Coordinates of C-alpha atoms in Angstrom, one line a residue:
M300 CA 129.1 159.6 138.4
V301 CA 132.0 161.3 136.5
H302 CA 131.2 163.2 133.3
R303 CA 134.0 163.6 130.9
G304 CA 134.2 166.1 128.1
E305 CA 133.6 169.0 130.5
C306 CA 137.0 170.6 129.7
N307 CA 137.7 171.5 126.1
P308 CA 141.5 172.3 126.0
E309 CA 141.2 174.3 122.8
R310 CA 138.8 176.7 124.4
H311 CA 140.0 176.3 128.0
A312 CA 143.7 175.8 127.7
T313 CA 144.5 176.7 131.3
A314 CA 146.5 175.2 134.2
G315 CA 143.3 174.8 136.1
C316 CA 141.8 172.7 133.3
V317 CA 144.9 170.4 133.4
A318 CA 144.7 170.2 137.2
A319 CA 141.0 169.3 137.0
L320 CA 141.7 166.5 134.5
A321 CA 144.5 165.2 136.7
M322 CA 142.4 165.1 139.8
T323 CA 140.0 162.6 138.1
R324 CA 142.7 160.4 136.6
D325 CA 141.9 157.4 138.9
K326 CA 138.2 157.7 138.8
L327 CA 136.0 155.6 136.7
V328 CA 135.0 157.2 133.4
T329 CA 131.3 156.6 132.8
N330 CA 129.2 159.1 131.0
V331 CA 130.8 161.4 128.4
T332 CA 128.9 164.6 127.5
I333 CA 129.0 165.2 123.7
R334 CA 130.1 168.8 123.1
R335 CA 131.9 168.5 119.8
A336 CA 131.1 166.0 116.9
L337 CA 133.1 165.3 113.8
L338 CA 130.9 164.0 110.9
S339 CA 132.3 162.7 107.6
V340 CA 130.1 160.2 105.7
S341 CA 129.8 158.8 102.3
D342 CA 126.3 157.4 103.0
K343 CA 124.2 160.5 103.7
A344 CA 121.1 158.6 104.9
G345 CA 119.9 160.0 108.2
L346 CA 122.7 162.6 108.3
V347 CA 120.6 165.7 108.4
E348 CA 118.3 164.4 111.1
L349 CA 121.3 163.4 113.2
G350 CA 122.9 166.8 112.7
Q351 CA 119.7 168.5 113.7
A352 CA 119.4 166.4 116.9
L353 CA 123.0 167.2 117.8
A354 CA 122.7 170.9 117.1
A355 CA 119.6 171.1 119.2
R356 CA 121.7 169.9 122.2
G357 CA 124.3 172.6 121.5
V358 CA 126.9 170.2 120.0
E359 CA 129.5 171.9 117.8
L360 CA 129.5 170.2 114.4
V361 CA 132.8 169.8 112.5
S362 CA 132.6 168.3 109.0
T363 CA 134.3 167.7 105.7
G364 CA 133.4 168.2 102.0
G365 CA 130.0 166.9 100.9
T366 CA 129.0 166.1 104.5
A367 CA 129.5 169.7 105.5
K368 CA 127.6 170.9 102.5
A369 CA 124.6 168.6 103.2
L370 CA 124.5 169.9 106.8
R371 CA 124.7 173.6 105.7
D372 CA 122.0 173.1 103.1
A373 CA 119.8 172.0 106.0
G374 CA 120.5 175.3 107.7
L375 CA 123.0 173.9 110.3
A376 CA 126.1 175.7 111.5
V377 CA 129.2 173.7 110.6
M378 CA 133.0 174.2 111.2
D379 CA 135.0 173.0 108.2
I380 CA 137.8 170.6 109.0
S381 CA 140.3 173.0 107.5
E382 CA 139.3 175.6 110.0
L383 CA 139.9 173.1 112.8
T384 CA 143.3 172.0 111.5
G385 CA 144.5 175.2 110.0
F386 CA 145.3 173.4 106.8
P387 CA 143.2 173.2 103.6
E388 CA 141.9 170.0 102.2
M389 CA 144.3 169.0 99.5
M390 CA 145.2 166.5 96.8
D391 CA 141.6 166.0 95.7
G392 CA 140.5 165.4 99.3
R393 CA 143.0 162.7 99.9
V394 CA 144.5 164.7 102.8
K395 CA 142.1 166.5 105.1
T396 CA 141.7 164.7 108.4
L397 CA 145.2 163.2 108.8
H398 CA 146.3 165.9 111.2
P399 CA 147.3 166.1 115.0
K400 CA 144.4 168.5 115.6
V401 CA 142.1 165.7 114.6
H402 CA 143.8 162.6 116.0
G403 CA 145.1 164.4 119.1
G404 CA 141.5 165.3 119.8
L405 CA 140.5 161.7 119.4
L406 CA 143.3 159.8 121.0
A407 CA 144.1 161.9 124.1
V408 CA 143.5 160.3 127.4
R409 CA 141.6 163.1 128.9
D410 CA 142.5 162.5 132.6
N411 CA 146.2 162.0 131.8
P412 CA 148.1 165.2 132.9
E413 CA 150.7 164.9 130.2
H414 CA 148.1 164.4 127.5
A415 CA 146.0 167.2 128.8
A416 CA 149.0 169.5 128.9
A417 CA 149.9 168.6 125.3
M418 CA 146.4 169.4 124.2
A419 CA 146.5 172.8 126.0
E420 CA 150.0 173.6 124.6
H421 CA 149.1 172.8 121.0
Q422 CA 145.5 174.1 121.2
I423 CA 144.0 170.7 120.4
G424 CA 140.4 170.5 121.2
A425 CA 138.7 167.3 122.4
I426 CA 136.4 165.6 119.9
D427 CA 133.7 163.6 121.8
L428 CA 131.8 162.0 118.9
V429 CA 132.9 160.7 115.5
V430 CA 130.3 159.8 112.9
V431 CA 132.1 158.2 109.9
N432 CA 131.2 155.7 107.2
L433 CA 133.7 154.8 104.6
Y434 CA 134.1 155.3 100.8
P435 CA 131.9 152.8 98.9
F436 CA 134.6 150.4 97.9
E437 CA 132.3 147.3 97.7
A438 CA 129.8 149.1 95.6
T439 CA 132.5 150.5 93.3
V440 CA 133.9 147.0 92.7
A441 CA 130.3 145.6 92.2
K442 CA 129.5 148.0 89.4
G443 CA 132.6 146.9 87.4
A444 CA 134.6 150.1 87.8
E445 CA 138.1 150.5 86.3
R446 CA 141.1 149.9 88.4
D447 CA 141.9 153.6 89.0
E448 CA 138.4 154.2 90.3
V449 CA 138.5 151.2 92.6
I450 CA 141.8 152.4 94.0
E451 CA 140.5 155.9 94.5
N452 CA 137.6 154.5 96.6
I453 CA 140.0 153.0 99.2
D454 CA 139.4 155.2 102.2
I455 CA 142.4 156.2 104.3
G456 CA 141.4 159.1 106.5
G457 CA 138.0 157.5 107.4
P458 CA 139.4 154.3 108.8
S459 CA 142.1 156.2 110.6
M460 CA 139.5 158.3 112.5
V461 CA 137.3 155.3 113.2
R462 CA 140.2 153.4 114.7
S463 CA 141.4 156.3 116.7
A464 CA 138.0 157.0 118.1
A465 CA 137.3 153.3 118.8
K466 CA 140.6 152.8 120.5
N467 CA 139.9 155.7 122.8
H468 CA 136.2 154.7 123.5
A469 CA 136.7 155.4 127.2
Y470 CA 136.2 159.1 126.2
V471 CA 135.1 159.1 122.5
T472 CA 131.9 157.8 120.9
I473 CA 132.3 156.3 117.4
V474 CA 129.3 155.6 115.1
T475 CA 129.9 154.0 111.7
D476 CA 126.5 152.8 110.6
P477 CA 123.4 154.9 109.8
A478 CA 121.4 152.1 111.4
D479 CA 122.9 153.2 114.8
Y480 CA 121.9 156.8 114.5
A481 CA 118.5 156.2 116.3
G482 CA 120.3 154.3 119.1
L483 CA 122.7 157.3 119.5
R484 CA 119.9 159.7 119.7
A485 CA 118.1 157.5 122.3
E486 CA 121.3 157.3 124.3
L487 CA 121.8 161.1 124.3
E488 CA 118.1 161.5 125.3
S489 CA 118.3 159.1 128.2
N490 CA 121.7 160.4 129.5
D491 CA 121.1 164.2 129.2
G492 CA 123.4 164.6 126.2
A493 CA 126.0 162.1 127.2
T494 CA 126.8 158.5 126.2
S495 CA 127.5 155.7 128.6
Y496 CA 130.6 153.6 128.7
E497 CA 128.6 150.4 127.7
F498 CA 127.3 152.2 124.7
R499 CA 130.7 153.4 123.7
K500 CA 132.2 149.9 124.1
L501 CA 129.5 148.5 121.8
M502 CA 130.0 151.1 119.2
A503 CA 133.8 150.6 119.3
A504 CA 133.3 146.8 118.8
R505 CA 131.1 147.5 115.8
A506 CA 133.6 150.1 114.5
F507 CA 136.6 147.7 114.6
A508 CA 134.4 145.1 112.9
A509 CA 133.5 147.6 110.2
T510 CA 137.2 148.5 109.5
A511 CA 138.2 144.9 109.5
A512 CA 135.5 144.0 107.0
Y513 CA 136.5 147.0 104.9
D514 CA 140.2 146.0 104.8
S515 CA 139.2 142.4 104.1
M516 CA 137.2 143.4 101.0
I517 CA 140.2 145.4 99.8
S518 CA 142.5 142.5 100.5
Q519 CA 140.2 140.1 98.6
W520 CA 140.0 142.5 95.6
F521 CA 143.8 142.8 95.4
A522 CA 144.3 139.0 95.7
F523 CA 141.5 137.7 93.5
A524 CA 140.5 140.4 91.1
D525 CA 143.7 142.4 90.7
Q526 CA 146.4 139.7 91.1
Q527 CA 144.3 136.8 89.9
Q528 CA 145.5 134.6 92.8
V529 CA 143.7 131.4 93.7
F530 CA 145.1 130.8 97.1
P531 CA 146.5 134.0 98.5
E532 CA 149.1 133.9 101.3
M533 CA 146.6 135.6 103.6
L534 CA 142.9 134.6 103.2
A535 CA 140.6 137.2 104.7
I536 CA 137.0 136.0 105.1
T537 CA 134.4 138.5 106.4
A538 CA 130.7 138.1 106.8
T539 CA 127.8 139.9 108.4
R540 CA 125.4 138.1 110.7
A541 CA 122.0 138.0 109.2
E542 CA 120.2 136.2 112.0
E543 CA 120.7 133.9 115.0
L544 CA 119.0 130.5 114.6
R545 CA 117.1 128.6 117.2
Y546 CA 119.9 126.1 117.5
G547 CA 122.4 124.3 115.4
E548 CA 122.5 120.9 113.8
N549 CA 121.4 119.6 117.2
P550 CA 119.5 121.4 120.0
H551 CA 122.6 121.7 122.3
Q552 CA 124.5 123.6 119.5
R553 CA 124.2 127.3 118.8
A554 CA 124.0 128.6 115.2
A555 CA 123.7 131.7 113.1
L556 CA 123.4 132.7 109.4
Y557 CA 126.1 134.9 108.0
I558 CA 126.2 136.7 104.6
P559 CA 129.6 137.1 103.0
K560 CA 130.9 140.6 102.4
G561 CA 132.0 141.4 98.9
P562 CA 130.9 139.5 95.8
H563 CA 128.9 136.3 96.4
G564 CA 126.2 134.1 94.9
Q565 CA 122.5 134.5 95.5
G566 CA 120.7 131.6 97.0
I567 CA 118.8 130.4 100.0
A568 CA 120.3 133.0 102.3
Q569 CA 118.7 135.7 100.0
A570 CA 115.4 133.9 99.4
R571 CA 112.1 135.6 100.3
Q572 CA 110.2 133.5 102.9
L573 CA 106.5 133.8 102.2
Q574 CA 105.2 131.7 105.1
G575 CA 106.1 129.1 107.8
K576 CA 108.2 128.9 110.8
E577 CA 111.7 130.4 110.9
L578 CA 114.3 128.3 109.2
S579 CA 116.6 126.1 111.3
Y580 CA 120.2 125.3 110.7
N581 CA 119.3 121.9 109.1
N582 CA 116.6 123.6 107.0
Y583 CA 119.2 126.0 105.5
N584 CA 121.6 123.2 104.9
D585 CA 119.1 120.9 103.2
A586 CA 117.4 123.7 101.2
D587 CA 120.8 124.7 99.9
A588 CA 121.6 121.2 98.8
A589 CA 118.2 121.0 97.0
L590 CA 118.7 124.4 95.3
E591 CA 122.2 123.6 94.1
L592 CA 121.0 120.4 92.5
C593 CA 117.9 122.0 91.0
A594 CA 120.1 124.7 89.5
E595 CA 121.6 122.0 87.3
F596 CA 118.3 122.0 85.4
K597 CA 118.0 125.8 84.9
G598 CA 116.3 126.6 81.6
Q599 CA 115.4 122.9 81.0
D600 CA 112.1 121.0 81.3
P601 CA 110.3 121.2 84.6
A602 CA 112.4 119.5 87.4
V603 CA 111.7 118.5 91.0
V604 CA 114.4 117.7 93.6
I605 CA 113.5 116.1 96.9
V606 CA 116.3 116.2 99.6
K607 CA 116.6 114.6 103.0
H608 CA 119.7 115.1 105.2
A609 CA 121.5 117.0 102.4
N610 CA 121.1 114.0 100.0
P611 CA 118.7 113.8 97.1
C612 CA 116.1 111.0 97.6
G613 CA 114.2 111.7 94.4
V614 CA 114.8 113.7 91.2
A615 CA 112.8 113.9 88.1
Q616 CA 112.0 115.9 85.0
G617 CA 108.7 115.9 83.2
S618 CA 106.5 117.5 80.7
S619 CA 104.8 119.3 83.6
L620 CA 105.9 120.2 87.1
L621 CA 103.2 117.8 88.5
D622 CA 104.6 114.9 86.4
A623 CA 108.1 115.7 87.7
W624 CA 106.8 115.8 91.3
Q625 CA 105.2 112.4 91.0
G626 CA 108.3 110.9 89.4
A627 CA 110.6 112.3 92.1
L628 CA 108.3 111.2 94.9
Q629 CA 107.9 107.6 93.7
C630 CA 111.7 107.1 93.8
D631 CA 111.7 107.0 97.6
D632 CA 108.5 108.3 99.2
V633 CA 109.5 107.1 102.6
S634 CA 112.6 109.3 102.7
A635 CA 110.6 112.2 101.1
F636 CA 108.5 112.5 104.3
G637 CA 109.8 115.6 106.1
G638 CA 112.0 116.5 103.3
I639 CA 112.9 119.6 101.3
V640 CA 111.5 120.2 97.8
A641 CA 113.1 122.4 95.1
V642 CA 111.8 123.1 91.6
N643 CA 113.4 124.8 88.6
V644 CA 110.3 126.7 87.4
P645 CA 107.6 128.7 89.1
L646 CA 105.3 126.6 91.2
D647 CA 101.7 126.1 90.0
G648 CA 98.6 125.3 92.0
P649 CA 98.2 121.6 91.1
T650 CA 101.8 120.8 92.0
A651 CA 101.5 122.7 95.3
E652 CA 98.3 120.7 96.1
A653 CA 100.2 117.5 95.5
I654 CA 103.2 118.5 97.6
C655 CA 100.8 119.3 100.4
Q656 CA 99.7 115.6 100.5
I657 CA 102.8 114.7 102.4
F658 CA 104.7 116.4 105.3
T659 CA 107.2 118.8 103.8
E660 CA 109.6 121.1 105.7
V661 CA 110.6 123.6 103.0
V662 CA 109.7 124.3 99.4
V663 CA 112.1 126.3 97.3
A664 CA 111.1 127.8 93.9
P665 CA 112.0 130.7 91.7
D666 CA 108.4 132.0 92.0
A667 CA 104.9 130.7 92.7
D668 CA 101.5 131.6 91.4
E669 CA 98.5 132.6 93.5
A670 CA 97.0 129.1 93.5
A671 CA 100.3 127.6 94.8
I672 CA 100.6 130.2 97.5
A673 CA 97.0 129.6 98.6
A674 CA 97.5 125.9 98.7
F675 CA 100.6 126.2 100.9
S676 CA 98.9 128.8 103.2
R677 CA 96.8 125.9 104.6
K678 CA 100.1 124.3 105.9
K679 CA 101.1 127.0 108.4
N680 CA 104.4 125.4 109.4
L681 CA 105.6 124.7 105.8
R682 CA 108.2 127.2 104.7
L683 CA 107.9 128.6 101.2
L684 CA 111.1 130.2 99.8
L685 CA 111.1 132.2 96.6
T686 CA 114.6 132.8 95.1
G687 CA 113.7 134.8 92.1
D688 CA 116.3 132.9 90.0
L689 CA 118.5 129.9 90.3
P690 CA 122.2 130.2 91.0
D691 CA 124.8 129.4 88.3
P692 CA 126.0 125.8 89.0
R693 CA 129.2 126.5 87.1
R694 CA 130.1 129.6 89.1
G695 CA 133.6 129.9 90.6
G696 CA 134.6 130.5 94.2
L697 CA 136.2 128.7 97.1
A698 CA 134.8 126.1 99.5
V699 CA 136.1 126.3 103.1
K700 CA 136.0 123.4 105.6
P701 CA 137.2 123.8 109.1
I702 CA 139.4 121.0 110.5
T703 CA 141.1 120.9 113.9
G704 CA 143.8 123.5 113.8
G705 CA 143.2 124.7 110.3
L706 CA 141.0 125.4 107.3
L707 CA 140.8 123.2 104.1
V708 CA 140.2 125.4 101.1
Q709 CA 139.4 124.2 97.6
S710 CA 137.8 125.6 94.4
R711 CA 134.1 124.8 94.0
D712 CA 133.3 121.6 92.2
N713 CA 132.0 123.4 89.1
G714 CA 133.4 121.0 86.6
A715 CA 131.1 119.9 83.8
I716 CA 131.0 117.4 81.0
N717 CA 129.1 117.2 77.7
P718 CA 128.5 114.2 75.4
A719 CA 131.7 115.1 73.4
D720 CA 133.8 114.5 76.6
L721 CA 132.6 110.9 77.0
K722 CA 134.7 108.0 76.1
V723 CA 133.0 104.7 75.1
V724 CA 135.1 101.9 76.6
T725 CA 132.9 98.9 76.0
K726 CA 132.1 96.9 72.8
R727 CA 128.6 98.2 72.8
A728 CA 128.0 102.0 72.7
P729 CA 125.0 103.4 74.6
T730 CA 121.8 104.1 72.6
E731 CA 120.6 107.7 72.4
Q732 CA 118.2 107.2 75.3
E733 CA 120.8 105.4 77.4
L734 CA 123.1 108.3 76.9
K735 CA 120.4 110.8 78.0
D736 CA 119.8 108.7 81.1
C737 CA 123.5 108.4 81.8
L738 CA 123.9 112.2 81.7
F739 CA 120.8 112.7 83.9
A740 CA 122.1 110.2 86.5
W741 CA 125.5 111.7 86.4
T742 CA 124.1 115.2 87.1
V743 CA 122.3 113.8 90.2
A744 CA 125.2 111.7 91.4
R745 CA 127.6 114.7 91.7
H746 CA 125.2 116.0 94.4
V747 CA 125.0 112.7 96.4
K748 CA 127.3 112.0 99.3
S749 CA 130.0 109.5 98.4
N750 CA 130.1 106.7 97.7
A751 CA 127.2 107.6 95.4
I752 CA 125.3 105.4 93.0
V753 CA 122.3 106.7 91.0
Y754 CA 120.0 104.6 88.8
A755 CA 117.9 106.7 86.3
K756 CA 115.5 106.0 83.5
D757 CA 113.5 108.4 81.3
G758 CA 114.6 111.5 83.3
I759 CA 113.6 110.0 86.6
T760 CA 115.8 108.6 89.4
A761 CA 115.0 104.9 89.9
G762 CA 117.1 104.5 93.0
I763 CA 119.8 106.4 94.9
G764 CA 122.5 104.9 97.1
A765 CA 124.3 107.4 99.2
G766 CA 127.1 107.7 101.7
Q767 CA 128.2 104.1 101.9
M768 CA 131.8 103.0 102.7
N769 CA 131.9 100.9 99.6
R770 CA 130.4 101.3 96.1
R771 CA 128.9 97.8 96.0
D772 CA 126.7 98.5 99.0
S773 CA 125.6 101.9 97.5
S774 CA 124.6 100.0 94.4
R775 CA 122.6 97.4 96.3
I776 CA 120.8 100.0 98.4
A777 CA 119.8 101.9 95.4
A778 CA 118.5 98.8 93.7
M779 CA 116.7 97.8 96.9
K780 CA 114.9 101.1 97.1
A781 CA 113.8 100.8 93.5
A782 CA 112.4 97.3 94.1
E783 CA 110.5 98.6 97.1
A784 CA 109.0 101.4 95.0
A785 CA 107.9 98.9 92.3
E786 CA 106.2 96.7 94.8
K787 CA 104.5 99.7 96.5
F788 CA 103.2 101.3 93.3
G789 CA 102.3 98.0 91.6
W790 CA 104.7 98.3 88.7
A791 CA 105.4 95.2 86.7
Q792 CA 109.1 95.6 87.2
S793 CA 111.6 97.9 89.0
R794 CA 112.6 101.1 87.2
T795 CA 116.2 99.9 87.4
V796 CA 115.4 97.5 84.5
G797 CA 116.7 99.2 81.4
S798 CA 118.2 102.0 83.4
A799 CA 121.5 103.9 83.4
V800 CA 123.8 103.9 86.4
A801 CA 126.1 106.7 87.5
S802 CA 129.0 106.4 89.9
D803 CA 130.6 109.5 91.4
A804 CA 134.0 107.8 91.3
F805 CA 135.5 104.8 89.5
F806 CA 134.6 101.2 90.3
P807 CA 137.7 99.8 91.9
F808 CA 136.3 96.3 91.4
A809 CA 133.7 94.8 89.1
D810 CA 131.3 93.9 92.0
G811 CA 129.6 97.3 92.1
L812 CA 129.0 97.2 88.3
L813 CA 127.8 93.6 88.5
A814 CA 125.3 94.6 91.3
A815 CA 123.9 97.2 88.9
A816 CA 123.7 94.6 86.1
E817 CA 121.8 92.3 88.4
A818 CA 119.3 95.1 89.0
G819 CA 118.7 95.3 85.3
A820 CA 120.8 98.3 84.4
T821 CA 122.0 98.4 80.8
A822 CA 124.4 101.4 80.7
I823 CA 127.1 102.8 83.1
I824 CA 128.7 106.2 83.4
Q825 CA 131.7 106.6 85.6
P826 CA 135.0 108.6 85.8
G827 CA 137.3 105.7 85.1
G828 CA 140.9 105.8 86.2
S829 CA 141.2 102.6 88.3
I830 CA 144.2 100.4 88.0
R831 CA 141.5 97.7 87.5
D832 CA 139.7 99.5 84.7
E833 CA 140.4 96.6 82.2
D834 CA 138.8 94.1 84.6
V835 CA 135.7 96.3 85.0
I836 CA 135.4 96.9 81.3
K837 CA 135.7 93.1 80.6
A838 CA 132.9 92.5 83.2
A839 CA 130.7 95.1 81.5
D840 CA 131.3 93.5 78.1
E841 CA 130.4 90.1 79.4
A842 CA 127.2 91.5 80.9
G843 CA 126.3 93.2 77.6
L844 CA 126.5 96.7 79.2
A845 CA 127.4 99.9 77.5
M846 CA 129.8 102.0 79.6
V847 CA 131.3 105.5 79.2
F848 CA 134.1 107.2 81.1
T849 CA 133.9 110.9 82.0
G850 CA 137.4 111.4 83.1
M851 CA 136.1 113.6 85.9
R852 CA 135.4 112.5 89.5
H853 CA 132.8 114.1 91.8
F854 CA 133.5 113.0 95.4
R855 CA 131.2 114.7 97.9
H856 CA 132.0 114.3 101.6

C-alpha cells in the first residue's frame, strides 16, 4: 500500500523529496494521509467538530475569514490563508484563495518529478484535504435580495478550489457538504488518518455535481430573473435525488424522485407522509394529477377529486367534504377502486371513514384532524399525505418532455377564463345554473387526457370521457358511465340529463355535440375555432342547446 502526502515540499523542499516522489510515479496511489487541510465554508454547521477531529490527528488547519475565526474561537490553531500565500485578502474578500500557493498545492501530481520540483522551487506546500461549501446564492435569491447582493453571492474562489481538488482526487480529498463530515471522520478513523482512493472518487463526483448545480442556478437566475428570457439558448436543469423508488411505471423499470434546485413549487414531493407504504412512481404521478386538479378549488367549497391512471374519474363540490366525497364516488365508483383521493380542505373523521370503505392507494389533503388520522391508521397500506397548502394552479414555469434526441419545452398550461371571457354563440344563452355547471366542467376537463369530455351538474361530474382518439367516442363513454351510475344507485334518470358538457378542444364535427344532446345535456362549453364552427352552432340551435366559446384550448397528452 502506498501512502501519499508523506512529503510536504514546502517544509521538505529537498532533492531527496523529489527523488522519493519520482520513485513512486508508477505505483498505484491508494491511501493519502491528511497532513494539511484547507477549510473555507459559508455553512458553519459541524465545522468546529470537524476541525477538532482533524487537529486531534495533528492535521495543520489553513482557513479564511469567518471560518478561521470560528475555528479560533473554539480554541484551535489556524493558519490564515494570507500567511500561506504571502498576500493579504483583498477587495472585500473577493481575492484570497486564487493564488499558486493554493492551487499549486491542490493540482500538483505528487509523483510527477517536474511537478514535485516546481513545488520545491516555489515553496508550494501540498494540501491534502479541502473542505469548502459555497456562498449561499440560492438562499440569497429566495429571500428577494437586490441584484447587487445576488451578484456578490456568486462564489468564485470556492468553486475554483473545489474543482482543483476534485480534479486531483488521486491525491486530494474534497468535501463540499456538511452531511459528509461524519463520513470523512469515519474514513480517517478506519484508515489511520488517511482517505482511500474510493472515498476520494466519491467525494470528487459529489463535488463536481455541487459546482454544476451551483453554476446551473446562477445560469437560471441570469436567464429567467435577470434577463426575463422564456427559452434561453442554454437550458440548465439541475435537481437533487430525494429517494430511489421501488421501480418505475412498470416493475422492470428503475425510478427515482428528484427535487429541482432553485425556485420551485411545493406539492406531492414535499408532502408529509403520515402512514402507509412508500410511494411508488405511479403513486407520485397520480397523486400529483389529483393535487393539481384539487388546487383549482383552493379557497372554495369543499371539493373531492378521485384520480385513476392520472385521469380524474370523479370530482365534486358540496356543502360538506362528506357530501363532496359521495358525489365524486358516484360518478364512477368502479374506476375509483384503487385510486387516489385529493381534497381541498382538511380531512375530517366522517369523510375519512367513508373513504376507508373502498380500497384507496393514496389520500392527499392540506391537513387532517385526529379522527381522520385514527380512521386511516386502520388501513396500514393506505398512504396519507399532508401538503400543508395547495399549489397555485396559475403559477408559471416550464414543462419539459423528453423525446428521442431532444427535449420539448413549453410554458405551463396556466391559462384561465372567467365568465366575462365567454362568448355566447347560440340563440339561447345559458341559465345561471348552466353557466356554473359549464365552468365547473371546464375546470375538470382541462385536467383530463385528450380527447376530453366532461358532463357536470350541480357541482358534480356526471360522466368523464378521457383519452379517446375522437371526441364523439369520449362523449359516448362519458354518457355510458353516467347511465351505469344511475342504474346502480337507483336514480330516476342519468345525471347527464340537464347537465353541462365541457370539451377540452373544439368539436370538429357536430357528432360529438349531438351525442351530448342525446344524453340529455342542455349546455356546452368549448374553445371554438373549428372551420366547421357554424355547422356545430347550427346543430346546437336545432337541439335547443346553449353553447359558449372560451377561445382557449386545453389539450393534455
